[in-house]
Tab-separated table of C-alpha atoms in Angstrom:
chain	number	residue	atom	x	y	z
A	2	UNK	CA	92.024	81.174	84.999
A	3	UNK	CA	92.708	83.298	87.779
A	4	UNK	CA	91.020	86.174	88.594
A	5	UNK	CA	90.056	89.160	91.348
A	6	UNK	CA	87.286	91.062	90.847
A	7	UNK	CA	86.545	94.413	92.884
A	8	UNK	CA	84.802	97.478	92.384
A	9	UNK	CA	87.049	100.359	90.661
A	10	UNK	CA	86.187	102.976	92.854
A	11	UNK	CA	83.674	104.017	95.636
A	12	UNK	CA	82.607	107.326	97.470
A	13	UNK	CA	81.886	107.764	101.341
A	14	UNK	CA	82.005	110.296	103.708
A	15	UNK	CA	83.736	111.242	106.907
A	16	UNK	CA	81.906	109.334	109.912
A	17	UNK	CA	80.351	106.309	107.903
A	18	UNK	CA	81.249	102.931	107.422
A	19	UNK	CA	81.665	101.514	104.493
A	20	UNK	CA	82.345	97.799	103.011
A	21	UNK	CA	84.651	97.181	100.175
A	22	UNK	CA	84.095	93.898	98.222
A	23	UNK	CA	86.058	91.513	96.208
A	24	UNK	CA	85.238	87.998	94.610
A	25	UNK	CA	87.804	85.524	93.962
A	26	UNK	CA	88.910	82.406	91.766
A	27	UNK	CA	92.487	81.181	92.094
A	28	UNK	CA	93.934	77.792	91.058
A	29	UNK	CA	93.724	76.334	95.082
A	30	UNK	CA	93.113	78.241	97.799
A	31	UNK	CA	95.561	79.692	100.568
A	32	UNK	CA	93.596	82.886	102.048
A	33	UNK	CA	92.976	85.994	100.942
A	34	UNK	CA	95.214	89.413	101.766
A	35	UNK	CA	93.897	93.243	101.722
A	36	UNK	CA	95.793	95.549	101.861
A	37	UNK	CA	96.076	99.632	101.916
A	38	UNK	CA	98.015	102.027	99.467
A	39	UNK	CA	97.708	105.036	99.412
A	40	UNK	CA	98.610	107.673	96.402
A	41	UNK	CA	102.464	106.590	95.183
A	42	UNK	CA	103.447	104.815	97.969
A	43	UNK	CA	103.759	101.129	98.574
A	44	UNK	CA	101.145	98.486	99.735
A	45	UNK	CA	101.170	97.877	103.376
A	46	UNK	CA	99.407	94.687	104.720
A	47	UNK	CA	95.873	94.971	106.707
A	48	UNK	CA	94.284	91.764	106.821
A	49	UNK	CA	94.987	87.940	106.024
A	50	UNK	CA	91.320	85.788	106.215
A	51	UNK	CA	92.040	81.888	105.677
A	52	UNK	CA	89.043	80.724	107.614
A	53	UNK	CA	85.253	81.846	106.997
A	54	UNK	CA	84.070	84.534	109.018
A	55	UNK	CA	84.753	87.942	110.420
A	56	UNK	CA	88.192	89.345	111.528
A	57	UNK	CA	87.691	92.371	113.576
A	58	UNK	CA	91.090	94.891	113.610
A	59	UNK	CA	90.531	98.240	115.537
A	60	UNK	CA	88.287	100.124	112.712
A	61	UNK	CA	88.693	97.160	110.212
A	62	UNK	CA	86.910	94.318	109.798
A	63	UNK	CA	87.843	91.390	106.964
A	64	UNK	CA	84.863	88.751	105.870
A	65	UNK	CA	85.372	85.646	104.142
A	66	UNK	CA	83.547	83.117	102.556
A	67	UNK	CA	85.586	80.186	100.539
A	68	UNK	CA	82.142	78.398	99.151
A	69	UNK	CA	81.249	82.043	97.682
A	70	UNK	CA	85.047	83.105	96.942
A	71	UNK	CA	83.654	85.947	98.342
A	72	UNK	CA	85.406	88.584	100.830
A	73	UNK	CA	85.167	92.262	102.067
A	74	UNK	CA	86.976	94.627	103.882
A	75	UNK	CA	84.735	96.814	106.372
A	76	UNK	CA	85.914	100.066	107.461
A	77	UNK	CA	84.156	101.822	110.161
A	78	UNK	CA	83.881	105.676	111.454
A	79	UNK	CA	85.793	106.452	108.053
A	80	UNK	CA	88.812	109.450	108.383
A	81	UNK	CA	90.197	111.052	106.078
A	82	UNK	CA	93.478	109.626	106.080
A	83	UNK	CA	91.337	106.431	104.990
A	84	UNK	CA	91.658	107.458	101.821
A	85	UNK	CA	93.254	105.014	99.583
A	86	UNK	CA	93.219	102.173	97.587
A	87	UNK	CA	92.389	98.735	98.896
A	88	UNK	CA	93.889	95.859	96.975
A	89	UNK	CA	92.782	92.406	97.348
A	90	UNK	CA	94.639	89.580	96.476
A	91	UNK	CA	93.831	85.879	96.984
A	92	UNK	CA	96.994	83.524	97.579
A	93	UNK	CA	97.207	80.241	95.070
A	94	UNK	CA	98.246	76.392	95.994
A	95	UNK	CA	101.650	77.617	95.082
A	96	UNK	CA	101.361	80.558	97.913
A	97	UNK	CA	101.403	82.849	95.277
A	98	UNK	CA	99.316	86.249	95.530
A	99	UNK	CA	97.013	87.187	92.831
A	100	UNK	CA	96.221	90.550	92.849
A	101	UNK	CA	92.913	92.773	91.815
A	102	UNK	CA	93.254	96.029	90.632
A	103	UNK	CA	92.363	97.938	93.422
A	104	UNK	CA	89.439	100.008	94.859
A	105	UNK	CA	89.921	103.434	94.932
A	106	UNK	CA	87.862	104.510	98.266
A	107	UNK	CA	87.599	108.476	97.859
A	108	UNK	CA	86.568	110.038	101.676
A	109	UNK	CA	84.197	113.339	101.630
A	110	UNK	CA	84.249	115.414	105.005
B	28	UNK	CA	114.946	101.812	109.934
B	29	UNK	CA	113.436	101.002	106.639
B	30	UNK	CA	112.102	97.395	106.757
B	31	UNK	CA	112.347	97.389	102.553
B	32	UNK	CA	114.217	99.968	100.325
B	33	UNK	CA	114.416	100.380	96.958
B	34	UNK	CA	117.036	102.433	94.825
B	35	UNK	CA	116.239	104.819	92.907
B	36	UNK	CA	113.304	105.863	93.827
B	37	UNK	CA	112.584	107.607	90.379
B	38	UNK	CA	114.460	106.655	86.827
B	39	UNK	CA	113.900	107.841	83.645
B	40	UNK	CA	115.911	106.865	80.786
B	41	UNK	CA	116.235	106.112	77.207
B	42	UNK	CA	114.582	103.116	74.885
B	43	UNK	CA	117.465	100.736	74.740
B	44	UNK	CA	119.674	101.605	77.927
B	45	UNK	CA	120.116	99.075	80.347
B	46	UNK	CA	119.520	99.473	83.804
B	47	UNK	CA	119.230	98.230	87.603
B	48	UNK	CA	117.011	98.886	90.172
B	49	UNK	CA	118.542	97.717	93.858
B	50	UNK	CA	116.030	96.454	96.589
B	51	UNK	CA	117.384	95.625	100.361
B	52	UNK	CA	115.580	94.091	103.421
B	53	UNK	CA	116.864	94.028	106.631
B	54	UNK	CA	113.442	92.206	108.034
B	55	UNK	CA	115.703	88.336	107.616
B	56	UNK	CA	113.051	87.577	105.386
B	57	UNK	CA	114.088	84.334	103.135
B	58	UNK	CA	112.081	85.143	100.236
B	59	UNK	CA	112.029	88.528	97.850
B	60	UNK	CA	109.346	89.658	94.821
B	61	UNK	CA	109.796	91.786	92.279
B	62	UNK	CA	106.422	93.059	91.289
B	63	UNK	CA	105.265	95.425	87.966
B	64	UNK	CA	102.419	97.897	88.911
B	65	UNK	CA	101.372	98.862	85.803
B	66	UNK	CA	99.159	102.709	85.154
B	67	UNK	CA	95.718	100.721	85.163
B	68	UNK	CA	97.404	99.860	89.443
B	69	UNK	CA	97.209	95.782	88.196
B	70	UNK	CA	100.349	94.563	90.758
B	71	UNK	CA	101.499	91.682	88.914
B	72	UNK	CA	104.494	89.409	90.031
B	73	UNK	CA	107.539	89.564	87.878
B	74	UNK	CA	109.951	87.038	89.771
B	75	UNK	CA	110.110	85.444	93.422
B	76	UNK	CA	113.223	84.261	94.787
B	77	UNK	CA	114.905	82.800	98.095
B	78	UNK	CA	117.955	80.573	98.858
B	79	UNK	CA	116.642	77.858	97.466
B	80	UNK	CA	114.831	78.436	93.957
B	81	UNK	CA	113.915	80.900	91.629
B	82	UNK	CA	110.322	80.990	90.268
B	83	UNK	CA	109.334	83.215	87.456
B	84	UNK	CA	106.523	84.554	85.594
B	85	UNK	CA	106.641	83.339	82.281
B	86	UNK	CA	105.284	86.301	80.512
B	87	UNK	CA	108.086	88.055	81.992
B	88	UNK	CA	110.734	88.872	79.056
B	89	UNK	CA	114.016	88.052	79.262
B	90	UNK	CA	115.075	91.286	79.055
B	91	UNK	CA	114.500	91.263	82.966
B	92	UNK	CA	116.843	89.121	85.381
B	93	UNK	CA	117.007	88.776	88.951
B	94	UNK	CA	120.378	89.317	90.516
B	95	UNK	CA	120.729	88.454	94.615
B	96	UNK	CA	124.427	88.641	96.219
B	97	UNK	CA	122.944	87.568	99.499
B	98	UNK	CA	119.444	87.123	101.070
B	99	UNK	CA	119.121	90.526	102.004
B	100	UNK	CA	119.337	91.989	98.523
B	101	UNK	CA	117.725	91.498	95.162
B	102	UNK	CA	118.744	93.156	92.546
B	103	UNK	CA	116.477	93.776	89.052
B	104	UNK	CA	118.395	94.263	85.722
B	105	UNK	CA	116.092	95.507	82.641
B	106	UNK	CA	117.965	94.816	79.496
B	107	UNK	CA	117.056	97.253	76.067
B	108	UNK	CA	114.602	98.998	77.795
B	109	UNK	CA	111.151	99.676	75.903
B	110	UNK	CA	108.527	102.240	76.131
B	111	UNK	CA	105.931	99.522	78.210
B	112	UNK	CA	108.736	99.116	80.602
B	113	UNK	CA	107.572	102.197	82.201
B	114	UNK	CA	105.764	101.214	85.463
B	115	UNK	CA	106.221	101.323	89.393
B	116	UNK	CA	108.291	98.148	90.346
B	117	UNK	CA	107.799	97.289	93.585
B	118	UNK	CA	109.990	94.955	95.860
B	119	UNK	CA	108.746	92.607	98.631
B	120	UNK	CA	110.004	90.633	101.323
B	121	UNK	CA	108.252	87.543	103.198
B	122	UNK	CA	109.717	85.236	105.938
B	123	UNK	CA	110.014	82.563	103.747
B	124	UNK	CA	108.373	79.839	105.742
B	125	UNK	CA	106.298	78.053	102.843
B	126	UNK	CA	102.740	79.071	104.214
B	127	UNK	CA	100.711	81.952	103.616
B	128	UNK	CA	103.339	84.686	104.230
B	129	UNK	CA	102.702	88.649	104.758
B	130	UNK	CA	104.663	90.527	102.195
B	131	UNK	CA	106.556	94.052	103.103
B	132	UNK	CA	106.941	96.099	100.433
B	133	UNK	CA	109.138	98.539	99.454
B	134	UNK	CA	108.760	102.119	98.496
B	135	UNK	CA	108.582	101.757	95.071
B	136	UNK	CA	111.119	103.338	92.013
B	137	UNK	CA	109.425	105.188	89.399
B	138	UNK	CA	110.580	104.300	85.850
B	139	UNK	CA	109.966	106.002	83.250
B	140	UNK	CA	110.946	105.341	79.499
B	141	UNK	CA	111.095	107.866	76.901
């Protein structure tokens, strides 16, 4: 089957960086999305990874491996506003997203 | 100028009614989602649609159609609406293109079954 797998929730403060993972396994492979929503409003798009490595974005950074079906999403000198939930979501051979639940990332000053 | 909107943005109704929730994009994306983010925040993909073919979940019921009058707009009817109903749908757009697309998404519209 298909699945995403990331961690429910995580704590960091203010300042600090902090690296949100998420393991995949979808039915073919065409990249894996993150992306940012924040409390009742919609998912906006961060990061697309298709090829192994790092993508560097301002404060964000995406990682992937394919032979792990691994990925993160690194977020440096954390704000507040960073609050959010990260969602990561792997696209299938038929270029459709699969979605994990979410990681609620909670920001302390 | 919103990219995606949704209408309403909030619904609550009775088990039973029927009713419609409107998406637009004005992005001239080719391809629109309807998606069902449930309360444990699980965004799962109810239908996905441009000019050219339909494709639908299949644990979708059929109590849900798609309705598009042009590429810009697609439209989501809920027949006999139950109690599970209730969820955020959200509605996306992508270009279209057949590769690995960004989706926008819309705001969101809040439905709520009693």
């Amino acid at each position: 089957g298909q699945n995403i797998d990331q961690p429910t929730e995580m704590t960091a403060t203010e300042g600090a960086i902090v690296q949100i993972n998420c393991t995949y396994q979808t039915s073919g492979f065409n990249g894996l999305f993150w992306y940012q929503q924040h409390a009742g409003e919609a998912p906006t798009f961060l990061s697309y990874n298709v090829l192994d490595g790092l993508e560097e974005k301002g404060r964000f950074s995406s990682f992937l491996s394919r032979s792990k079906g691994y990925s993160y999403l690194l977020l440096k000198e954390l704000q507040m506003k960073d609050s959010a939930s990260y969602l990561c979501a792997g696209m299938d051979s038929n270029y459709q997203l699969i979605w994990g639940a979410g990681t609620k990332l909670i920001i302390k000053p | 100028d919103t990219a995606v909107s949704q209408t309403p943005k909030y619904l609550v109704t009775q088990m039973g009614n029927d009713k419609s929730i409107k998406c637009e994009q004005n992005l001239g994306h080719d391809t629109m989602y309807w998606y069902k983010q449930d309360s444990k925040k699980f965004l799962k993909i109810m239908f996905s649609y441009n000019n050219k073919e339909l494709i639908i979940n299949e644990t979708v019921p059929n109590r849900f159609s798609p309705k598009s009058p042009d590429k810009a707009h697609l439209n989501l009817h809920i027949n006999s609406l139950e109690l599970g109903d209730s969820a955020v749908y959200f509605c996306a757009s992508s270009t279209g293109t057949g590769d690995a697309e960004t989706q926008y998404f819309g705001p969101g519209t809040r439905l709520l079954v009693l």
